[in-house]
Tab-separated table of N, CA and C and ligand atoms in Angstrom:
chain	number	residue	atom	x	y	z
Z	249	UNK	N	-8.625	10.447	11.104
Z	249	UNK	CA	-7.844	10.614	9.876
Z	249	UNK	C	-8.266	11.889	9.159
Z	250	UNK	N	-7.335	12.814	8.997
Z	250	UNK	CA	-7.659	14.147	8.508
Z	250	UNK	C	-8.435	14.179	7.197
Z	251	UNK	N	-7.999	13.338	6.241
Z	251	UNK	CA	-8.657	13.380	4.936
Z	251	UNK	C	-10.130	13.043	5.019
Z	252	UNK	N	-10.505	12.302	6.060
Z	252	UNK	CA	-11.901	11.885	6.169
Z	252	UNK	C	-12.815	12.990	6.669
Z	253	UNK	N	-12.240	14.064	7.151
Z	253	UNK	CA	-13.089	15.152	7.603
Z	253	UNK	C	-13.641	15.933	6.412
Z	254	UNK	N	-13.020	15.746	5.252
Z	254	UNK	CA	-13.555	16.391	4.052
Z	254	UNK	C	-14.904	15.776	3.707
Z	255	UNK	N	-15.816	16.630	3.250
Z	255	UNK	CA	-17.192	16.198	3.005
Z	255	UNK	C	-17.322	15.017	2.062
Z	256	UNK	N	-16.507	15.011	1.027
Z	256	UNK	CA	-16.749	14.030	-0.022
Z	256	UNK	C	-15.932	12.745	0.139
Z	257	UNK	N	-15.230	12.597	1.262
Z	257	UNK	CA	-14.364	11.419	1.396
Z	257	UNK	C	-15.149	10.198	1.872
Z	258	UNK	N	-14.860	9.059	1.274
Z	258	UNK	CA	-15.427	7.806	1.761
Z	258	UNK	C	-14.300	6.815	1.994
Z	259	UNK	N	-14.583	5.822	2.821
Z	259	UNK	CA	-13.539	4.866	3.159
Z	259	UNK	C	-14.059	3.443	3.022
Z	260	UNK	N	-13.264	2.607	2.394
Z	260	UNK	CA	-13.573	1.183	2.290
Z	260	UNK	C	-12.457	0.444	3.024
Z	261	UNK	N	-12.815	-0.479	3.880
Z	261	UNK	CA	-11.800	-1.199	4.659
Z	261	UNK	C	-11.896	-2.702	4.456
Z	262	UNK	N	-10.756	-3.306	4.230
Z	262	UNK	CA	-10.688	-4.771	4.151
Z	262	UNK	C	-9.816	-5.287	5.282
Z	263	UNK	N	-10.218	-6.361	5.897
Z	263	UNK	CA	-9.334	-7.078	6.810
Z	263	UNK	C	-9.026	-8.410	6.147
Z	264	UNK	N	-7.753	-8.630	5.878
Z	264	UNK	CA	-7.371	-9.813	5.094
Z	264	UNK	C	-6.504	-10.763	5.906
Z	265	UNK	N	-6.652	-12.047	5.642
Z	265	UNK	CA	-5.771	-13.006	6.302
Z	265	UNK	C	-4.378	-12.943	5.681
Z	266	UNK	N	-3.372	-13.272	6.466
Z	266	UNK	CA	-1.999	-13.216	5.965
Z	266	UNK	C	-1.669	-14.396	5.066
Z	267	UNK	N	-2.474	-14.566	4.061
Z	267	UNK	CA	-2.333	-15.691	3.136
Z	267	UNK	C	-2.273	-15.105	1.725
Z	268	UNK	N	-1.199	-15.366	0.982
Z	268	UNK	CA	-0.982	-14.729	-0.322
Z	268	UNK	C	-2.168	-14.849	-1.277
Z	269	UNK	N	-2.964	-15.893	-1.113
Z	269	UNK	CA	-4.106	-16.080	-2.017
Z	269	UNK	C	-5.102	-14.933	-1.939
Z	270	UNK	N	-5.111	-14.229	-0.813
Z	270	UNK	CA	-6.103	-13.177	-0.628
Z	270	UNK	C	-5.641	-11.797	-1.090
Z	271	UNK	N	-4.403	-11.705	-1.567
Z	271	UNK	CA	-3.948	-10.420	-2.113
Z	271	UNK	C	-4.801	-10.038	-3.315
Z	272	UNK	N	-5.305	-11.052	-4.011
Z	272	UNK	CA	-6.163	-10.765	-5.167
Z	272	UNK	C	-7.435	-10.033	-4.750
Z	273	UNK	N	-7.899	-10.264	-3.532
Z	273	UNK	CA	-9.088	-9.560	-3.047
Z	273	UNK	C	-8.780	-8.059	-2.900
Z	274	UNK	N	-7.575	-7.760	-2.406
Z	274	UNK	CA	-7.161	-6.355	-2.292
Z	274	UNK	C	-7.060	-5.720	-3.676
Z	275	UNK	N	-6.549	-6.493	-4.639
Z	275	UNK	CA	-6.406	-5.969	-6.009
Z	275	UNK	C	-7.759	-5.754	-6.669
Z	276	UNK	N	-8.675	-6.713	-6.489
Z	276	UNK	CA	-9.998	-6.592	-7.111
Z	276	UNK	C	-10.785	-5.428	-6.537
Z	277	UNK	N	-10.704	-5.273	-5.216
Z	277	UNK	CA	-11.392	-4.157	-4.572
Z	277	UNK	C	-10.842	-2.840	-5.111
Z	278	UNK	N	-9.531	-2.794	-5.207
Z	278	UNK	CA	-8.870	-1.608	-5.743
Z	278	UNK	C	-9.336	-1.300	-7.162
Z	279	UNK	N	-9.393	-2.313	-8.024
Z	279	UNK	CA	-9.833	-2.083	-9.409
Z	279	UNK	C	-11.225	-1.483	-9.434
Z	280	UNK	N	-12.103	-2.041	-8.611
Z	280	UNK	CA	-13.481	-1.553	-8.570
Z	280	UNK	C	-13.538	-0.089	-8.174
Z	281	UNK	N	-12.777	0.252	-7.136
Z	281	UNK	CA	-12.802	1.631	-6.635
Z	281	UNK	C	-12.137	2.581	-7.636
Z	282	UNK	N	-10.962	2.193	-8.124
Z	282	UNK	CA	-10.208	3.088	-9.014
Z	282	UNK	C	-10.930	3.291	-10.342
Z	283	UNK	N	-11.590	2.243	-10.806
Z	283	UNK	CA	-12.364	2.322	-12.040
Z	283	UNK	C	-13.519	3.314	-11.881
Z	284	UNK	N	-14.197	3.202	-10.771
Z	284	UNK	CA	-15.300	4.129	-10.461
Z	284	UNK	C	-14.822	5.569	-10.418
Z	285	UNK	N	-13.609	5.748	-9.884
Z	285	UNK	CA	-13.071	7.104	-9.735
Z	285	UNK	C	-12.643	7.701	-11.071
Z	286	UNK	N	-12.452	6.847	-12.083
Z	286	UNK	CA	-12.072	7.366	-13.397
Z	286	UNK	C	-10.581	7.286	-13.702
Z	287	UNK	N	-9.843	6.474	-12.944
Z	287	UNK	CA	-8.429	6.272	-13.273
Z	287	UNK	C	-8.309	5.515	-14.602
Z	288	UNK	N	-7.222	5.766	-15.332
Z	288	UNK	CA	-6.990	5.077	-16.606
Z	288	UNK	C	-6.606	3.622	-16.347
Z	289	UNK	N	-6.698	2.820	-17.386
Z	289	UNK	CA	-6.326	1.409	-17.277
Z	289	UNK	C	-4.864	1.281	-16.824
Z	290	UNK	N	-3.993	2.103	-17.387
Z	290	UNK	CA	-2.571	2.066	-17.008
Z	290	UNK	C	-2.375	2.419	-15.534
Z	291	UNK	N	-3.073	3.464	-15.094
Z	291	UNK	CA	-2.942	3.879	-13.703
Z	291	UNK	C	-3.444	2.778	-12.776
Z	292	UNK	N	-4.515	2.110	-13.178
Z	292	UNK	CA	-5.067	1.033	-12.337
Z	292	UNK	C	-4.064	-0.124	-12.246
Z	293	UNK	N	-3.394	-0.422	-13.357
Z	293	UNK	CA	-2.369	-1.477	-13.331
Z	293	UNK	C	-1.256	-1.105	-12.339
Z	294	UNK	N	-0.815	0.156	-12.393
Z	294	UNK	CA	0.233	0.622	-11.462
Z	294	UNK	C	-0.236	0.510	-10.014
Z	295	UNK	N	-1.466	0.933	-9.767
Z	295	UNK	CA	-2.013	0.859	-8.409
Z	295	UNK	C	-2.044	-0.585	-7.913
Z	296	UNK	N	-2.408	-1.491	-8.807
Z	296	UNK	CA	-2.496	-2.903	-8.415
Z	296	UNK	C	-1.125	-3.455	-8.027
Z	297	UNK	N	-0.107	-3.066	-8.792
Z	297	UNK	CA	1.246	-3.532	-8.458
Z	297	UNK	C	1.651	-2.986	-7.084
Z	298	UNK	N	1.399	-1.691	-6.864
Z	298	UNK	CA	1.799	-1.071	-5.592
Z	298	UNK	C	1.086	-1.725	-4.406
Z	299	UNK	N	-0.219	-1.934	-4.542
Z	299	UNK	CA	-0.957	-2.507	-3.414
Z	299	UNK	C	-0.522	-3.958	-3.172
Z	300	UNK	N	-0.212	-4.678	-4.236
Z	300	UNK	CA	0.254	-6.059	-4.063
Z	300	UNK	C	1.581	-6.095	-3.311
Z	301	UNK	N	2.492	-5.190	-3.665
Z	301	UNK	CA	3.791	-5.142	-2.980
Z	301	UNK	C	3.606	-4.810	-1.497
Z	302	UNK	N	2.720	-3.848	-1.216
Z	302	UNK	CA	2.497	-3.457	0.183
Z	302	UNK	C	1.863	-4.602	0.975
Z	303	UNK	N	0.916	-5.306	0.358
Z	303	UNK	CA	0.284	-6.447	1.044
Z	303	UNK	C	1.305	-7.558	1.275
Z	304	UNK	N	2.144	-7.796	0.271
Z	304	UNK	CA	3.167	-8.830	0.413
Z	304	UNK	C	4.105	-8.494	1.563
Z	305	UNK	N	4.479	-7.215	1.681
Z	305	UNK	CA	5.325	-6.808	2.804
Z	305	UNK	C	4.619	-7.007	4.136
Z	306	UNK	N	3.327	-6.653	4.178
Z	306	UNK	CA	2.575	-6.817	5.431
Z	306	UNK	C	2.574	-8.287	5.857
Z	307	UNK	N	2.473	-9.167	4.887
Z	307	UNK	CA	2.440	-10.601	5.215
Z	307	UNK	C	3.824	-11.155	5.556
Z	308	UNK	N	4.801	-10.723	4.736
Z	308	UNK	CA	6.141	-11.307	4.833
Z	308	UNK	C	6.935	-10.770	6.019
Z	309	UNK	N	6.919	-9.443	6.181
Z	309	UNK	CA	7.750	-8.826	7.222
Z	309	UNK	C	6.915	-8.370	8.407
Z	310	UNK	N	5.644	-8.112	8.146
Z	310	UNK	CA	4.843	-7.441	9.163
Z	310	UNK	C	4.269	-8.380	10.184
Z	311	UNK	N	4.367	-9.638	9.912
Z	311	UNK	CA	3.648	-10.595	10.737
Z	311	UNK	C	4.270	-10.774	12.114
Z	312	UNK	N	3.629	-10.205	13.097
Z	312	UNK	CA	4.098	-10.391	14.458
Z	312	UNK	C	3.245	-11.457	15.111
Z	313	UNK	N	3.312	-11.512	16.415
Z	313	UNK	CA	2.607	-12.550	17.157
Z	313	UNK	C	1.102	-12.569	16.897
Z	314	UNK	N	0.505	-11.360	16.973
Z	314	UNK	CA	-0.949	-11.314	16.885
Z	314	UNK	C	-1.430	-10.746	15.561
Z	315	UNK	N	-0.674	-10.977	14.529
Z	315	UNK	CA	-1.033	-10.299	13.287
Z	315	UNK	C	-1.339	-11.265	12.164
Z	316	UNK	N	-2.191	-12.180	12.439
Z	316	UNK	CA	-2.638	-13.079	11.386
Z	316	UNK	C	-3.329	-12.299	10.280
Z	317	UNK	N	-4.008	-11.227	10.655
Z	317	UNK	CA	-4.702	-10.392	9.687
Z	317	UNK	C	-3.978	-9.072	9.502
Z	318	UNK	N	-4.167	-8.485	8.338
Z	318	UNK	CA	-3.721	-7.113	8.140
Z	318	UNK	C	-4.865	-6.358	7.468
Z	319	UNK	N	-4.745	-5.035	7.432
Z	319	UNK	CA	-5.854	-4.228	6.944
Z	319	UNK	C	-5.463	-3.379	5.752
Z	320	UNK	N	-6.405	-3.232	4.844
Z	320	UNK	CA	-6.197	-2.308	3.721
Z	320	UNK	C	-7.356	-1.304	3.746
Z	321	UNK	N	-7.019	-0.018	3.857
Z	321	UNK	CA	-8.030	1.042	3.797
Z	321	UNK	C	-7.901	1.778	2.480
Z	322	UNK	N	-9.016	1.959	1.824
Z	322	UNK	CA	-9.055	2.772	0.606
Z	322	UNK	C	-9.836	4.033	0.953
Z	323	UNK	N	-9.189	5.172	0.853
Z	323	UNK	CA	-9.860	6.429	1.176
Z	323	UNK	C	-9.957	7.238	-0.115
Z	324	UNK	N	-11.197	7.558	-0.441
Z	324	UNK	CA	-11.479	8.121	-1.761
Z	324	UNK	C	-12.020	9.528	-1.622
Z	325	UNK	N	-11.487	10.480	-2.354
Z	325	UNK	CA	-12.219	11.729	-2.544
Z	325	UNK	C	-12.143	12.131	-3.997
Z	326	UNK	N	-12.597	13.328	-4.317
Z	326	UNK	CA	-12.750	13.679	-5.732
Z	326	UNK	C	-11.421	13.798	-6.468
Z	327	UNK	N	-10.339	13.980	-5.721
Z	327	UNK	CA	-9.082	14.254	-6.412
Z	327	UNK	C	-8.017	13.179	-6.276
Z	328	UNK	N	-8.190	12.281	-5.306
Z	328	UNK	CA	-7.145	11.280	-5.122
Z	328	UNK	C	-7.640	10.026	-4.409
Z	329	UNK	N	-6.836	8.988	-4.554
Z	329	UNK	CA	-7.083	7.738	-3.840
Z	329	UNK	C	-5.926	7.526	-2.866
Z	330	UNK	N	-6.277	7.299	-1.614
Z	330	UNK	CA	-5.281	7.006	-0.584
Z	330	UNK	C	-5.451	5.546	-0.193
Z	331	UNK	N	-4.352	4.814	-0.184
Z	331	UNK	CA	-4.422	3.408	0.240
Z	331	UNK	C	-3.480	3.233	1.426
Z	332	UNK	N	-4.036	2.782	2.534
Z	332	UNK	CA	-3.228	2.481	3.717
Z	332	UNK	C	-3.183	0.969	3.895
Z	333	UNK	N	-1.999	0.413	3.985
Z	333	UNK	CA	-1.865	-1.012	4.308
Z	333	UNK	C	-1.238	-1.090	5.697
Z	334	UNK	N	-1.965	-1.708	6.623
Z	334	UNK	CA	-1.601	-1.651	8.044
Z	334	UNK	C	-1.385	-3.057	8.592
Z	335	UNK	N	-0.279	-3.258	9.266
Z	335	UNK	CA	-0.069	-4.560	9.910
Z	335	UNK	C	0.363	-4.367	11.363
Z	336	UNK	N	0.295	-5.445	12.116
Z	336	UNK	CA	0.692	-5.395	13.528
Z	336	UNK	C	2.008	-6.109	13.745
Z	337	UNK	N	2.872	-6.010	12.775
Z	337	UNK	CA	4.090	-6.807	12.833
Z	337	UNK	C	5.237	-6.161	13.576
Z	338	UNK	N	6.442	-6.534	13.188
Z	338	UNK	CA	7.644	-6.129	13.923
Z	338	UNK	C	8.066	-4.686	13.658
Z	339	UNK	N	7.550	-4.098	12.574
Z	339	UNK	CA	7.919	-2.725	12.242
Z	339	UNK	C	9.328	-2.617	11.687
Z	340	UNK	N	9.663	-1.452	11.173
Z	340	UNK	CA	11.016	-1.229	10.663
Z	340	UNK	C	11.272	0.262	10.543
Z	341	UNK	N	12.537	0.596	10.340
Z	341	UNK	CA	12.923	1.995	10.197
Z	341	UNK	C	13.183	2.277	8.735
Z	342	UNK	N	12.383	3.133	8.177
Z	342	UNK	CA	12.505	3.457	6.759
Z	342	UNK	C	13.924	3.939	6.424
Z	343	UNK	N	14.515	4.741	7.328
Z	343	UNK	CA	15.857	5.303	7.067
Z	343	UNK	C	16.913	4.211	6.908
Z	344	UNK	N	16.647	3.078	7.552
Z	344	UNK	CA	17.668	2.032	7.524
Z	344	UNK	C	17.581	1.168	6.264
Z	345	UNK	N	16.586	1.433	5.416
Z	345	UNK	CA	16.434	0.642	4.196
Z	345	UNK	C	17.158	1.353	3.051
Z	346	UNK	N	18.195	0.719	2.555
Z	346	UNK	CA	18.965	1.328	1.466
Z	346	UNK	C	18.204	1.191	0.149
Z	347	UNK	N	18.350	2.198	-0.717
Z	347	UNK	CA	17.740	2.104	-2.046
Z	347	UNK	C	18.423	0.969	-2.810
Z	348	UNK	N	17.680	0.264	-3.640
Z	348	UNK	CA	18.306	-0.849	-4.365
Z	348	UNK	C	19.342	-0.344	-5.372
Z	349	UNK	N	20.395	-1.130	-5.563
Z	349	UNK	CA	21.417	-0.815	-6.554
Z	349	UNK	C	20.943	-1.392	-7.894
Z	350	UNK	N	20.409	-0.517	-8.734
Z	350	UNK	CA	19.763	-1.009	-9.956
Z	350	UNK	C	20.769	-1.524	-10.985
Z	351	UNK	N	22.042	-1.174	-10.786
Z	351	UNK	CA	23.060	-1.703	-11.715
Z	351	UNK	C	23.444	-3.130	-11.361
Z	352	UNK	N	23.241	-3.475	-10.108
Z	352	UNK	CA	23.488	-4.856	-9.666
Z	352	UNK	C	22.220	-5.402	-9.031
Z	353	UNK	N	21.192	-5.641	-9.830
Z	353	UNK	CA	19.901	-6.010	-9.260
Z	353	UNK	C	19.940	-7.314	-8.475
Z	354	UNK	N	19.247	-7.286	-7.354
Z	354	UNK	CA	19.100	-8.503	-6.549
Z	354	UNK	C	17.675	-8.991	-6.717
Z	355	UNK	N	17.418	-10.146	-6.155
Z	355	UNK	CA	16.075	-10.699	-6.326
Z	355	UNK	C	15.056	-10.105	-5.378
Z	356	UNK	N	15.537	-9.499	-4.302
Z	356	UNK	CA	14.570	-8.896	-3.384
Z	356	UNK	C	15.027	-7.501	-3.002
Z	357	UNK	N	14.206	-6.825	-2.229
Z	357	UNK	CA	14.549	-5.472	-1.811
Z	357	UNK	C	14.067	-4.435	-2.793
Z	358	UNK	N	13.107	-4.804	-3.644
Z	358	UNK	CA	12.629	-3.871	-4.669
Z	358	UNK	C	11.241	-3.315	-4.387
Z	359	UNK	N	10.515	-3.983	-3.485
Z	359	UNK	CA	9.106	-3.646	-3.276
Z	359	UNK	C	8.850	-2.178	-2.970
Z	360	UNK	N	9.539	-1.657	-1.954
Z	360	UNK	CA	9.303	-0.262	-1.554
Z	360	UNK	C	9.713	0.698	-2.670
Z	361	UNK	N	10.787	0.342	-3.356
Z	361	UNK	CA	11.258	1.169	-4.463
Z	361	UNK	C	10.199	1.222	-5.577
Z	362	UNK	N	9.640	0.069	-5.901
Z	362	UNK	CA	8.600	0.012	-6.939
Z	362	UNK	C	7.384	0.833	-6.514
Z	363	UNK	N	6.989	0.676	-5.249
Z	363	UNK	CA	5.832	1.424	-4.743
Z	363	UNK	C	6.070	2.927	-4.905
Z	364	UNK	N	7.273	3.376	-4.529
Z	364	UNK	CA	7.575	4.816	-4.612
Z	364	UNK	C	7.576	5.309	-6.058
Z	365	UNK	N	8.005	4.455	-6.961
Z	365	UNK	CA	8.029	4.856	-8.371
Z	365	UNK	C	6.624	4.995	-8.940
Z	366	UNK	N	5.720	4.118	-8.482
Z	366	UNK	CA	4.398	4.074	-9.103
Z	366	UNK	C	3.391	5.038	-8.487
Z	367	UNK	N	3.637	5.444	-7.241
Z	367	UNK	CA	2.651	6.287	-6.562
Z	367	UNK	C	3.131	7.734	-6.510
Z	368	UNK	N	2.195	8.663	-6.311
Z	368	UNK	CA	2.577	10.076	-6.224
Z	368	UNK	C	3.222	10.397	-4.877
Z	369	UNK	N	2.679	9.808	-3.816
Z	369	UNK	CA	3.242	10.045	-2.480
Z	369	UNK	C	3.231	8.745	-1.695
Z	370	UNK	N	4.279	8.534	-0.928
Z	370	UNK	CA	4.342	7.340	-0.068
Z	370	UNK	C	4.861	7.769	1.298
Z	371	UNK	N	4.175	7.313	2.314
Z	371	UNK	CA	4.556	7.680	3.686
Z	371	UNK	C	4.548	6.390	4.510
Z	372	UNK	N	5.585	6.186	5.288
Z	372	UNK	CA	5.611	4.989	6.126
Z	372	UNK	C	5.620	5.400	7.584
Z	373	UNK	N	4.674	4.852	8.344
Z	373	UNK	CA	4.690	5.061	9.793
Z	373	UNK	C	4.895	3.703	10.410
Z	374	UNK	N	5.987	3.558	11.104
Z	374	UNK	CA	6.288	2.237	11.634
Z	374	UNK	C	6.959	2.365	12.985
Z	375	UNK	N	6.628	1.455	13.856
Z	375	UNK	CA	7.255	1.451	15.165
Z	375	UNK	C	7.662	0.033	15.496
Z	376	UNK	N	8.834	-0.072	16.106
Z	376	UNK	CA	9.332	-1.400	16.416
Z	376	UNK	C	8.312	-2.171	17.257
Z	377	UNK	N	7.988	-3.332	16.802
Z	377	UNK	CA	7.071	-4.246	17.476
Z	377	UNK	C	5.627	-3.788	17.613
Z	378	UNK	N	5.276	-2.637	17.004
Z	378	UNK	CA	3.849	-2.321	17.068
Z	378	UNK	C	3.251	-2.092	15.691
Z	379	UNK	N	3.979	-2.430	14.682
Z	379	UNK	CA	3.363	-2.471	13.367
Z	379	UNK	C	3.708	-1.330	12.431
Z	380	UNK	N	3.157	-1.434	11.245
Z	380	UNK	CA	3.504	-0.515	10.164
Z	380	UNK	C	2.244	-0.084	9.430
Z	381	UNK	N	2.208	1.195	9.079
Z	381	UNK	CA	1.203	1.670	8.132
Z	381	UNK	C	1.952	2.274	6.957
Z	382	UNK	N	1.722	1.744	5.786
Z	382	UNK	CA	2.262	2.391	4.605
Z	382	UNK	C	1.103	3.073	3.877
Z	383	UNK	N	1.245	4.395	3.692
Z	383	UNK	CA	0.202	5.174	3.022
Z	383	UNK	C	0.669	5.529	1.623
Z	384	UNK	N	-0.140	5.170	0.651
Z	384	UNK	CA	0.210	5.416	-0.754
Z	384	UNK	C	-0.877	6.281	-1.381
Z	385	UNK	N	-0.462	7.335	-2.053
Z	385	UNK	CA	-1.443	8.272	-2.619
Z	385	UNK	C	-1.267	8.390	-4.126
Z	386	UNK	N	-2.376	8.302	-4.840
Z	386	UNK	CA	-2.362	8.513	-6.289
Z	386	UNK	C	-3.418	9.559	-6.633
Z	387	UNK	N	-2.963	10.603	-7.333
Z	387	UNK	CA	-3.900	11.667	-7.714
Z	387	UNK	C	-4.553	11.332	-9.043
Z	388	UNK	N	-5.789	11.764	-9.166
Z	388	UNK	CA	-6.489	11.616	-10.445
Z	388	UNK	C	-5.937	12.636	-11.414
Z	389	UNK	N	-5.635	12.184	-12.616
Z	389	UNK	CA	-5.201	13.160	-13.622
Z	389	UNK	C	-6.432	13.914	-14.106
Z	390	UNK	N	-6.194	15.132	-14.541
Z	390	UNK	CA	-7.329	15.944	-15.059
Z	390	UNK	C	-7.910	15.319	-16.312
M	259	ATP	N1	5.310	-4.055	6.675
M	259	ATP	C1	6.592	-4.199	7.017
M	259	ATP	N2	6.946	-4.567	8.290
M	259	ATP	C2	8.229	-4.716	8.654
M	259	ATP	N3	9.279	-4.508	7.830
M	259	ATP	C3	9.016	-4.137	6.558
M	259	ATP	C4	7.668	-3.956	6.088
M	259	ATP	N4	7.726	-3.563	4.791
M	259	ATP	C5	9.034	-3.513	4.473
M	259	ATP	N5	9.808	-3.855	5.525
M	259	ATP	C6	11.290	-3.870	5.557
M	259	ATP	O1	11.773	-3.146	4.440
M	259	ATP	C7	12.600	-3.983	3.639
M	259	ATP	C8	12.431	-3.602	2.184
M	259	ATP	O2	11.145	-3.953	1.717
M	259	ATP	P1	10.955	-4.235	0.168
M	259	ATP	O3	9.534	-4.550	-0.098
M	259	ATP	O4	11.548	-3.090	-0.572
M	259	ATP	O5	11.870	-5.490	-0.106
M	259	ATP	P2	11.611	-7.028	0.264
M	259	ATP	O6	10.210	-7.211	0.738
M	259	ATP	O7	12.720	-7.424	1.192
M	259	ATP	O8	11.805	-7.756	-1.120
M	259	ATP	P3	10.781	-7.755	-2.360
M	259	ATP	O9	9.678	-6.813	-2.049
M	259	ATP	O10	11.592	-7.286	-3.549
M	259	ATP	O11	10.332	-9.169	-2.466
M	259	ATP	C9	12.194	-5.395	3.987
M	259	ATP	O12	13.224	-6.321	3.751
M	259	ATP	C10	11.853	-5.277	5.463
M	259	ATP	O13	13.024	-5.307	6.233
M	260	MG	MG1	8.598	-6.495	-0.409
């Protein structure tokens, strides 16, 4: 992973069971890391929402045959926090996901949209039947 070649980067990895009760572990770990990095309370709240949505997707859509667990990587350097949520599920094509119609809101289909709104950068790497990595980046404000 390119960002890890930088001298000051560190990585924290969680392997979580596909059970909604454990999303709080991803959120708590995130709070600890983001707080240490100096993110504001508001930014930490946004990060928590984004990571929860990504974990929920990993559990709900990502679950393939051998994917009882999914992984959350937190990659930290002096200027930004990168969060990768990785599953071994069915995968999907980002292009095929339509943006939600906010004038006619539905009950679902908002997760990726919310993640994109709250994070500075979002990248999805997904392949049919071999899983998904969603990378979310938040920069530290000066
Ligand atoms: N990790 C994933 N693996 C496979 N498909 C995914 C994954 N994440 C998202 N998707 C696909 O992208 C679609 C949109 O995801 P999004 O989170 O925006 O909405 P949702 O999960 O369907 O509903 P909501 O998040 O509002 O409860 C999903 O319905 C699913 O088809
Ligand atoms: Mg979702």
